[in-house]
Amino acid sequence: MNLQSKLAILADAAKYDASCASSGAAPRDSVGGRGMGSTEGLGICHSYAPDGRCISLLKVLLTNYCQYDCLYCVNRVSSNVPRARFAVQEVVRLTLDFYRRNCIEGLFLSSGIIQSPDYTMEQVVEVARVLREEHDFRGYIHLKTIPDAAPELLERAGRFADRLSINIELPTPTGLAALAPQKDGAAIARSMARMAVHIEDARQARREQDRAPARSLGAARPARRAAPPAFAAGGQSTQMIVGADATDDGTILATSARLYGLHRLRRVYYSAFSPIPDASRSLPLVAPPLLREHRLYQADWLMRFYGFAPGEIVSPAQGGMLALDVDPKLAWALAHRERFPVNVNTAPRELLLRVPGLGVGSVDRLLAARRVRRLRHADLVRLHVPLKKVLAFVEVADHRPGRALEAADLAARLAPPPAQRGLFD
Ligand code: SF4
């Protein structure tokens, strides 16, 4: 099989993995000499570097052969799909070729499990080692790790990768046992814990080096200190499949909160279950609405940056599920109208962050502005606050929402009609 055919199979097989935050775009190409550029390049997706830059990645599997039989996975051993496998040097060559053509800035590499978890992990790590040590590759590398592999291999992966991820797969141990019986939830937790320790140790070593005074070699120029070994400077992430079993959103968010707290994950990615060919009868026949995935991301954001606890975001009245018609922050505000209006001139930051329409940036701008003057309606306009959403929930020197806060149609007036997009639109 030629390299192009392998790339077609292994890039397509990798698209189900959301843990590098790939994004979608309408298919366009410049075949025939018309126009410039293409959004159809095989295996290229977008992700975000630790400093927030959007970067293009070559996103592929080393192989889509797999000896496991996770029911939700298109690559499982019993799946009837074309199979392919890259040699280590082929992934290296593709990465370097794409990089030299300025198509990518990094690599996202995952794999089905062949022979054994250790053997597979060795191959994945070898790709990263060859890129870094033999080609001095400075681009971004995200490696998907196999939790059952030996700890030394995971440790080695962290030496070469910017980010590591281990997929928790299902939000509950019961779900994992039912749908991925060969996966070991305890091993996943152990590997995440080990990675968290390595990542923290490497950060600590860097902090200590930054604090230590540079010793002079006797001349005016300070001596350069060897940098402490890096370990997955972009941290670790995971992915949960949503809608493959009956787990509700409250349970999913509680699992995420536990993972953020226990293992200091950088991100939990939510991947809406996608029906696959020849699926097991234990799986649903239809995918969950993608809007559910979107609401989970919004709720996740509220937990990480807005101080919400998972139990606050999901209302028991909704049967443990997030509302689809309004975003979770607005849903919380509508269910807790007694907490509003919030006085923009006096409220603490935590309370301002709970106002629908106020993001972290706008709250910081309001806090800075109110240090020098008492804020009025015109100041909200000047600070680009989205008035339509915010005014019903706040008071300033010359504005009070009055009965607007009690209006029965407030949700309908503030929430735009939901629009459902396809997974690969
Ligand atoms: S181990 Fe990974 S690739 Fe293999 S069947 Fe399970 S989810 Fe799919």
Short mmCIF file of C-alpha atoms and ligand atoms in Angstrom, two decimals:
data_model
loop_
_atom_site.label_atom_id
_atom_site.label_comp_id
_atom_site.label_asym_id
_atom_site.label_seq_id
_atom_site.Cartn_x
_atom_site.Cartn_y
_atom_site.Cartn_z
CA MET A 1 0.00 0.00 0.00
CA ASN A 2 1.47 3.38 -0.91
CA LEU A 3 1.97 6.19 1.55
CA GLN A 4 -0.94 8.26 0.21
CA SER A 5 -3.40 5.36 0.67
CA LYS A 6 -2.14 4.73 4.19
CA LEU A 7 -2.51 8.41 4.97
CA ALA A 8 -6.10 8.40 3.69
CA ILE A 9 -7.02 5.50 6.02
CA LEU A 10 -5.04 6.53 9.09
CA ALA A 11 -5.94 10.21 8.99
CA ASP A 12 -9.63 9.34 8.59
CA ALA A 13 -9.43 6.88 11.50
CA ALA A 14 -7.87 9.59 13.70
CA LYS A 15 -10.65 12.11 13.15
CA TYR A 16 -12.82 10.56 15.87
CA ASP A 17 -10.30 11.56 18.51
CA ALA A 18 -11.27 15.01 19.78
CA SER A 19 -8.50 15.35 22.31
CA CYS A 20 -6.43 17.69 20.17
CA ALA A 21 -9.38 20.02 19.57
CA SER A 22 -9.61 19.74 15.83
CA SER A 23 -11.90 22.17 14.11
CA GLY A 24 -14.14 21.92 11.05
CA ALA A 25 -14.31 23.88 7.81
CA ALA A 26 -16.27 23.65 4.56
CA PRO A 27 -14.48 21.42 2.01
CA ARG A 28 -12.72 23.56 -0.61
CA ASP A 29 -9.82 22.84 -2.90
CA SER A 30 -7.78 24.50 -5.62
CA VAL A 31 -7.65 21.52 -7.99
CA GLY A 32 -7.51 22.66 -11.62
CA GLY A 33 -5.49 25.74 -10.87
CA ARG A 34 -8.41 27.84 -9.66
CA GLY A 35 -7.88 29.68 -6.43
CA MET A 36 -5.29 29.04 -3.80
CA GLY A 37 -5.24 26.74 -0.78
CA SER A 38 -7.37 23.81 0.32
CA THR A 39 -9.24 22.64 3.39
CA GLU A 40 -9.11 19.05 2.21
CA GLY A 41 -5.52 18.21 3.12
CA LEU A 42 -5.54 14.70 4.55
CA GLY A 43 -4.99 14.53 8.27
CA ILE A 44 -4.49 18.21 9.00
CA CYS A 45 -6.37 19.58 11.99
CA HIS A 46 -6.08 22.58 14.27
CA SER A 47 -5.20 22.73 17.89
CA TYR A 48 -4.11 25.32 20.43
CA ALA A 49 -0.62 25.71 21.84
CA PRO A 50 -0.20 26.36 25.59
CA ASP A 51 0.14 30.09 24.85
CA GLY A 52 -3.19 30.14 23.00
CA ARG A 53 -1.90 30.18 19.41
CA CYS A 54 -3.86 28.13 16.90
CA ILE A 55 -1.56 25.61 15.26
CA SER A 56 -2.04 23.11 12.43
CA LEU A 57 -1.22 19.50 13.20
CA LEU A 58 -0.77 16.39 11.16
CA LYS A 59 -3.27 14.14 12.95
CA VAL A 60 -2.83 10.44 12.24
CA LEU A 61 -2.83 7.00 13.76
CA LEU A 62 0.30 4.89 13.58
CA THR A 63 -2.07 2.03 12.80
CA ASN A 64 -5.80 1.37 12.90
CA TYR A 65 -5.27 -2.32 13.60
CA CYS A 66 -6.25 -2.92 17.21
CA GLN A 67 -6.47 -6.06 19.29
CA TYR A 68 -9.01 -4.51 21.69
CA ASP A 69 -12.71 -4.56 21.02
CA CYS A 70 -14.10 -1.34 22.46
CA LEU A 71 -17.69 -1.38 21.21
CA TYR A 72 -17.88 2.32 20.27
CA CYS A 73 -14.65 2.35 18.24
CA VAL A 74 -14.42 2.06 14.47
CA ASN A 75 -10.92 0.57 14.82
CA ARG A 76 -11.88 -2.28 17.17
CA VAL A 77 -10.68 -5.78 16.25
CA SER A 78 -14.13 -6.91 15.10
CA SER A 79 -14.67 -3.87 12.87
CA ASN A 80 -14.82 -4.46 9.14
CA VAL A 81 -12.78 -1.47 7.91
CA PRO A 82 -9.72 -1.21 5.66
CA ARG A 83 -6.58 -1.39 7.79
CA ALA A 84 -3.19 0.21 7.38
CA ARG A 85 -0.02 0.70 9.35
CA PHE A 86 2.73 3.27 9.08
CA ALA A 87 6.35 2.43 9.77
CA VAL A 88 8.02 4.80 12.22
CA GLN A 89 10.10 6.33 9.45
CA GLU A 90 7.01 6.94 7.31
CA VAL A 91 5.36 9.10 10.00
CA VAL A 92 8.65 10.92 10.50
CA ARG A 93 8.97 11.56 6.75
CA LEU A 94 5.36 12.75 6.43
CA THR A 95 5.72 15.09 9.39
CA LEU A 96 8.93 16.60 8.06
CA ASP A 97 7.57 16.90 4.51
CA PHE A 98 4.37 18.62 5.65
CA TYR A 99 6.37 20.84 7.96
CA ARG A 100 8.83 21.90 5.25
CA ARG A 101 5.90 22.77 3.00
CA ASN A 102 4.57 24.92 5.81
CA CYS A 103 1.34 22.89 6.02
CA ILE A 104 1.70 21.99 9.70
CA GLU A 105 3.40 23.10 12.87
CA GLY A 106 3.23 19.79 14.66
CA LEU A 107 2.07 16.20 14.99
CA PHE A 108 -0.78 14.52 16.84
CA LEU A 109 -0.08 10.79 16.97
CA SER A 110 -2.28 8.04 18.33
CA SER A 111 -2.51 4.32 17.60
CA GLY A 112 -4.55 1.16 17.85
CA ILE A 113 -2.94 -1.45 20.09
CA ILE A 114 -0.89 -4.05 18.24
CA GLN A 115 1.09 -6.94 19.78
CA SER A 116 1.07 -5.36 23.25
CA PRO A 117 0.59 -1.98 24.93
CA ASP A 118 4.37 -1.76 25.48
CA TYR A 119 5.22 -2.58 21.85
CA THR A 120 2.72 -0.01 20.56
CA MET A 121 3.88 2.67 22.96
CA GLU A 122 7.51 2.02 22.00
CA GLN A 123 6.62 2.67 18.35
CA VAL A 124 4.74 5.87 19.17
CA VAL A 125 7.60 7.14 21.35
CA GLU A 126 10.14 6.18 18.70
CA VAL A 127 8.44 8.51 16.17
CA ALA A 128 8.79 11.40 18.62
CA ARG A 129 12.38 10.44 19.51
CA VAL A 130 13.52 10.28 15.88
CA LEU A 131 11.86 13.62 15.15
CA ARG A 132 13.43 15.33 18.15
CA GLU A 133 16.86 13.68 18.34
CA GLU A 134 17.69 12.81 14.74
CA HIS A 135 15.98 15.72 12.98
CA ASP A 136 16.05 18.32 15.73
CA PHE A 137 12.30 18.84 15.16
CA ARG A 138 11.15 21.84 17.22
CA GLY A 139 7.46 21.65 16.27
CA TYR A 140 4.58 20.69 18.56
CA ILE A 141 4.11 16.99 19.36
CA HIS A 142 1.01 15.57 21.06
CA LEU A 143 1.20 11.85 21.83
CA LYS A 144 -1.76 9.73 22.81
CA THR A 145 -0.46 7.34 25.45
CA ILE A 146 -1.55 3.82 26.30
CA PRO A 147 -2.29 3.52 30.01
CA ASP A 148 -1.33 -0.16 30.23
CA ALA A 149 2.17 0.53 28.86
CA ALA A 150 5.17 0.43 31.19
CA PRO A 151 5.65 3.61 33.28
CA GLU A 152 9.16 4.04 31.81
CA LEU A 153 7.64 4.33 28.33
CA LEU A 154 5.13 6.95 29.45
CA GLU A 155 7.95 8.82 31.13
CA ARG A 156 9.97 8.65 27.91
CA ALA A 157 6.97 9.91 25.92
CA GLY A 158 6.83 12.99 28.14
CA ARG A 159 10.47 13.81 27.41
CA PHE A 160 9.71 14.25 23.70
CA ALA A 161 6.09 15.44 23.66
CA ASP A 162 4.63 18.87 24.36
CA ARG A 163 1.37 17.32 25.43
CA LEU A 164 0.31 13.83 26.48
CA SER A 165 -3.17 12.45 26.69
CA ILE A 166 -4.79 9.32 28.01
CA ASN A 167 -8.41 8.79 27.10
CA ILE A 168 -10.65 8.00 30.04
CA GLU A 169 -13.18 7.01 27.31
CA LEU A 170 -16.36 6.68 29.40
CA PRO A 171 -17.42 8.90 32.30
CA THR A 172 -18.04 6.03 34.73
CA PRO A 173 -16.26 2.76 35.60
CA THR A 174 -19.52 0.92 34.85
CA GLY A 175 -19.64 2.40 31.36
CA LEU A 176 -16.01 1.50 30.75
CA ALA A 177 -16.56 -2.10 31.88
CA ALA A 178 -19.62 -2.43 29.63
CA LEU A 179 -18.28 -0.81 26.46
CA ALA A 180 -14.49 -1.22 26.69
CA PRO A 181 -14.08 -4.41 28.75
CA GLN A 182 -10.35 -4.78 27.97
CA LYS A 183 -9.55 -1.32 29.30
CA ASP A 184 -8.54 -0.98 32.92
CA GLY A 185 -9.95 2.10 34.65
CA ALA A 186 -7.48 1.74 37.53
CA ALA A 187 -4.55 1.68 35.08
CA ILE A 188 -5.87 4.85 33.40
CA ALA A 189 -6.08 6.62 36.78
CA ARG A 190 -2.61 5.40 37.79
CA SER A 191 -1.04 6.60 34.55
CA MET A 192 -2.72 10.01 34.81
CA ALA A 193 -1.44 10.33 38.39
CA ARG A 194 2.11 9.40 37.33
CA MET A 195 2.04 11.91 34.51
CA ALA A 196 0.77 14.62 36.84
CA VAL A 197 3.75 13.97 39.16
CA HIS A 198 6.26 14.08 36.28
CA ILE A 199 4.73 17.27 34.88
CA GLU A 200 4.78 18.96 38.29
CA ASP A 201 8.36 17.81 38.99
CA ALA A 202 9.54 19.27 35.68
CA ARG A 203 7.75 22.57 36.38
CA GLN A 204 9.20 22.71 39.87
CA ALA A 205 12.72 22.08 38.51
CA ARG A 206 12.22 24.92 36.02
CA ARG A 207 10.93 27.27 38.73
CA GLU A 208 13.95 26.47 40.93
CA GLN A 209 16.30 27.07 38.05
CA ASP A 210 14.66 30.42 37.32
CA ARG A 211 15.05 31.44 40.98
CA ALA A 212 18.71 30.31 41.31
CA PRO A 213 21.24 33.12 40.73
CA ALA A 214 23.26 32.67 37.52
CA ARG A 215 26.90 32.01 38.34
CA SER A 216 29.36 34.13 36.47
CA LEU A 217 32.28 32.52 34.68
CA GLY A 218 34.45 35.43 35.81
CA ALA A 219 33.72 37.59 32.80
CA ALA A 220 30.85 40.04 32.42
CA ARG A 221 28.56 37.51 30.70
CA PRO A 222 26.59 35.22 33.03
CA ALA A 223 27.08 31.48 32.59
CA ARG A 224 24.29 29.65 30.74
CA ARG A 225 22.69 26.97 32.87
CA ALA A 226 21.58 23.69 31.33
CA ALA A 227 17.76 23.69 31.18
CA PRO A 228 16.16 21.03 33.39
CA PRO A 229 14.66 18.18 31.33
CA ALA A 230 11.23 19.14 30.01
CA PHE A 231 8.21 16.89 30.51
CA ALA A 232 5.04 17.51 28.52
CA ALA A 233 5.16 21.28 29.05
CA GLY A 234 1.65 21.57 27.61
CA GLY A 235 0.30 19.24 30.32
CA GLN A 236 -2.03 16.29 29.88
CA SER A 237 -5.56 16.02 28.54
CA THR A 238 -8.22 13.35 28.13
CA GLN A 239 -11.33 12.59 26.12
CA MET A 240 -14.74 11.30 27.19
CA ILE A 241 -17.29 9.87 24.81
CA VAL A 242 -20.71 11.38 25.37
CA GLY A 243 -23.95 9.62 24.53
CA ALA A 244 -22.62 6.07 24.05
CA ASP A 245 -24.30 5.12 27.31
CA ALA A 246 -26.98 6.64 29.53
CA THR A 247 -24.65 8.68 31.76
CA ASP A 248 -26.14 12.11 32.41
CA ASP A 249 -24.40 15.47 32.08
CA GLY A 250 -24.19 15.99 35.84
CA THR A 251 -22.18 12.77 36.22
CA ILE A 252 -19.97 13.66 33.25
CA LEU A 253 -19.17 17.08 34.72
CA ALA A 254 -18.55 15.61 38.17
CA THR A 255 -16.03 13.20 36.58
CA SER A 256 -14.33 16.10 34.79
CA ALA A 257 -14.15 18.15 38.00
CA ARG A 258 -12.55 15.18 39.77
CA LEU A 259 -9.98 14.75 36.98
CA TYR A 260 -9.10 18.47 36.95
CA GLY A 261 -8.68 18.39 40.72
CA LEU A 262 -6.85 15.07 41.07
CA HIS A 263 -4.54 15.10 38.06
CA ARG A 264 -4.47 18.79 37.14
CA LEU A 265 -5.54 18.04 33.54
CA ARG A 266 -5.28 20.91 31.09
CA ARG A 267 -8.41 19.87 29.22
CA VAL A 268 -11.17 17.32 29.19
CA TYR A 269 -12.53 16.91 25.66
CA TYR A 270 -16.08 15.74 25.09
CA SER A 271 -16.67 13.70 21.99
CA ALA A 272 -20.27 13.05 20.94
CA PHE A 273 -20.70 9.35 20.22
CA SER A 274 -20.78 8.73 16.50
CA PRO A 275 -22.65 5.61 15.29
CA ILE A 276 -20.27 3.23 13.51
CA PRO A 277 -20.78 0.48 10.93
CA ASP A 278 -21.76 -2.97 12.30
CA ALA A 279 -22.28 -1.48 15.73
CA SER A 280 -23.05 -3.55 18.82
CA ARG A 281 -26.68 -3.65 19.88
CA SER A 282 -25.64 -2.15 23.23
CA LEU A 283 -25.00 1.16 21.49
CA PRO A 284 -27.59 3.78 20.59
CA LEU A 285 -28.65 3.87 16.95
CA VAL A 286 -28.40 7.64 16.68
CA ALA A 287 -25.77 10.13 17.77
CA PRO A 288 -26.61 12.50 20.62
CA PRO A 289 -27.26 16.08 19.50
CA LEU A 290 -23.95 17.84 18.93
CA LEU A 291 -25.42 20.71 20.88
CA ARG A 292 -25.08 18.50 23.97
CA GLU A 293 -21.33 18.31 23.37
CA HIS A 294 -21.26 22.10 22.96
CA ARG A 295 -23.17 22.65 26.22
CA LEU A 296 -20.73 20.36 28.04
CA TYR A 297 -17.81 22.45 26.77
CA GLN A 298 -19.57 25.60 28.00
CA ALA A 299 -20.22 24.00 31.39
CA ASP A 300 -16.62 22.80 31.57
CA TRP A 301 -15.52 26.39 30.91
CA LEU A 302 -17.73 27.60 33.78
CA MET A 303 -16.06 25.13 36.15
CA ARG A 304 -12.53 26.05 35.10
CA PHE A 305 -12.76 29.83 34.81
CA TYR A 306 -15.96 31.05 36.47
CA GLY A 307 -15.93 29.27 39.81
CA PHE A 308 -19.01 27.10 39.24
CA ALA A 309 -19.25 23.67 40.90
CA PRO A 310 -20.66 20.84 38.74
CA GLY A 311 -23.66 20.46 41.06
CA GLU A 312 -24.63 24.10 40.49
CA ILE A 313 -24.54 23.92 36.71
CA VAL A 314 -26.86 20.97 36.21
CA SER A 315 -30.27 21.50 37.68
CA PRO A 316 -32.04 18.49 39.26
CA ALA A 317 -35.19 19.80 37.54
CA GLN A 318 -33.59 18.91 34.18
CA GLY A 319 -33.05 15.25 35.18
CA GLY A 320 -29.29 15.68 35.43
CA MET A 321 -29.01 17.06 31.89
CA LEU A 322 -27.93 20.48 30.67
CA ALA A 323 -30.59 22.50 28.90
CA LEU A 324 -30.05 22.53 25.14
CA ASP A 325 -32.01 25.70 24.42
CA VAL A 326 -29.99 28.05 26.65
CA ASP A 327 -26.32 28.11 27.58
CA PRO A 328 -25.53 26.81 31.09
CA LYS A 329 -24.62 30.21 32.53
CA LEU A 330 -27.86 31.82 31.40
CA ALA A 331 -29.79 28.73 32.58
CA TRP A 332 -28.22 29.12 36.05
CA ALA A 333 -29.04 32.85 36.17
CA LEU A 334 -32.66 32.27 35.11
CA ALA A 335 -33.05 29.62 37.81
CA HIS A 336 -31.50 31.92 40.46
CA ARG A 337 -33.11 35.29 39.70
CA GLU A 338 -33.11 36.10 43.42
CA ARG A 339 -29.30 36.52 43.16
CA PHE A 340 -29.75 39.43 40.71
CA PRO A 341 -29.44 42.28 39.90
CA VAL A 342 -25.71 42.40 40.58
CA ASN A 343 -24.37 45.87 41.31
CA VAL A 344 -21.52 46.38 38.85
CA ASN A 345 -20.04 49.14 41.04
CA THR A 346 -19.76 47.09 44.23
CA ALA A 347 -20.08 43.34 43.54
CA PRO A 348 -17.04 41.09 44.03
CA ARG A 349 -15.38 39.55 40.98
CA GLU A 350 -16.90 36.08 41.68
CA LEU A 351 -20.40 37.53 41.48
CA LEU A 352 -19.73 39.57 38.35
CA LEU A 353 -18.47 36.40 36.67
CA ARG A 354 -21.92 34.88 37.20
CA VAL A 355 -23.67 37.54 35.13
CA PRO A 356 -24.75 36.17 31.72
CA GLY A 357 -22.83 37.97 28.98
CA LEU A 358 -19.89 38.98 31.19
CA GLY A 359 -16.72 37.05 30.40
CA VAL A 360 -13.43 37.06 32.26
CA GLY A 361 -12.06 39.86 30.05
CA SER A 362 -15.08 42.14 30.42
CA VAL A 363 -15.20 41.60 34.20
CA ASP A 364 -11.55 42.58 34.47
CA ARG A 365 -12.22 45.72 32.39
CA LEU A 366 -15.18 46.65 34.60
CA LEU A 367 -13.13 46.14 37.77
CA ALA A 368 -10.37 48.36 36.41
CA ALA A 369 -12.81 51.06 35.29
CA ARG A 370 -14.77 51.22 38.55
CA ARG A 371 -11.58 51.99 40.48
CA VAL A 372 -11.62 55.45 38.95
CA ARG A 373 -15.32 56.25 38.57
CA ARG A 374 -18.83 55.14 39.39
CA LEU A 375 -19.96 53.16 36.33
CA ARG A 376 -23.00 54.23 34.34
CA HIS A 377 -24.88 52.80 31.36
CA ALA A 378 -22.62 54.72 28.94
CA ASP A 379 -19.55 53.07 30.51
CA LEU A 380 -20.96 49.62 29.74
CA VAL A 381 -21.34 50.70 26.10
CA ARG A 382 -17.81 52.09 26.05
CA LEU A 383 -16.41 48.87 27.54
CA HIS A 384 -18.16 46.76 24.85
CA VAL A 385 -20.38 44.91 27.33
CA PRO A 386 -23.12 42.99 25.44
CA LEU A 387 -26.02 45.08 26.70
CA LYS A 388 -28.85 42.93 25.39
CA LYS A 389 -27.81 40.05 27.62
CA VAL A 390 -26.33 41.90 30.57
CA LEU A 391 -28.79 44.72 31.31
CA ALA A 392 -31.48 42.41 32.67
CA PHE A 393 -29.09 41.17 35.36
CA VAL A 394 -27.12 44.23 36.52
CA GLU A 395 -27.54 47.63 38.01
CA VAL A 396 -25.28 50.63 37.49
CA ALA A 397 -25.57 54.25 38.68
CA ASP A 398 -28.32 55.13 36.18
CA HIS A 399 -29.88 51.72 35.41
CA ARG A 400 -31.88 49.09 37.26
CA PRO A 401 -33.52 46.18 35.44
CA GLY A 402 -36.75 46.46 37.46
CA ARG A 403 -39.40 43.99 36.36
CA ALA A 404 -37.38 42.87 33.33
CA LEU A 405 -35.70 40.32 35.58
CA GLU A 406 -39.05 38.75 36.42
CA ALA A 407 -40.36 38.55 32.86
CA ALA A 408 -41.57 35.06 31.94
CA ASP A 409 -40.15 35.40 28.40
CA LEU A 410 -36.68 36.48 29.52
CA ALA A 411 -35.08 33.20 28.37
CA ALA A 412 -36.72 33.44 24.95
CA ARG A 413 -35.56 37.06 24.56
CA LEU A 414 -31.95 36.35 25.55
CA ALA A 415 -31.20 32.93 24.08
CA PRO A 416 -30.67 32.75 20.32
CA PRO A 417 -32.41 29.76 18.67
CA PRO A 418 -30.04 26.76 18.84
CA ALA A 419 -28.44 25.73 15.53
CA GLN A 420 -27.30 22.15 15.06
CA ARG A 421 -24.14 21.59 12.99
CA GLY A 422 -22.71 18.31 11.77
CA LEU A 423 -19.65 16.77 13.42
CA PHE A 424 -17.53 17.19 10.31
CA ASP A 425 -19.28 20.20 8.77
S1 SF4 B 1 -8.03 0.48 22.33
FE1 SF4 B 1 -8.41 2.43 21.28
S2 SF4 B 1 -8.17 1.95 19.11
FE2 SF4 B 1 -8.39 0.00 20.17
S3 SF4 B 1 -10.58 -0.48 20.05
FE3 SF4 B 1 -10.25 0.58 22.00
S4 SF4 B 1 -10.62 2.77 21.57
FE4 SF4 B 1 -10.32 1.70 19.58
#
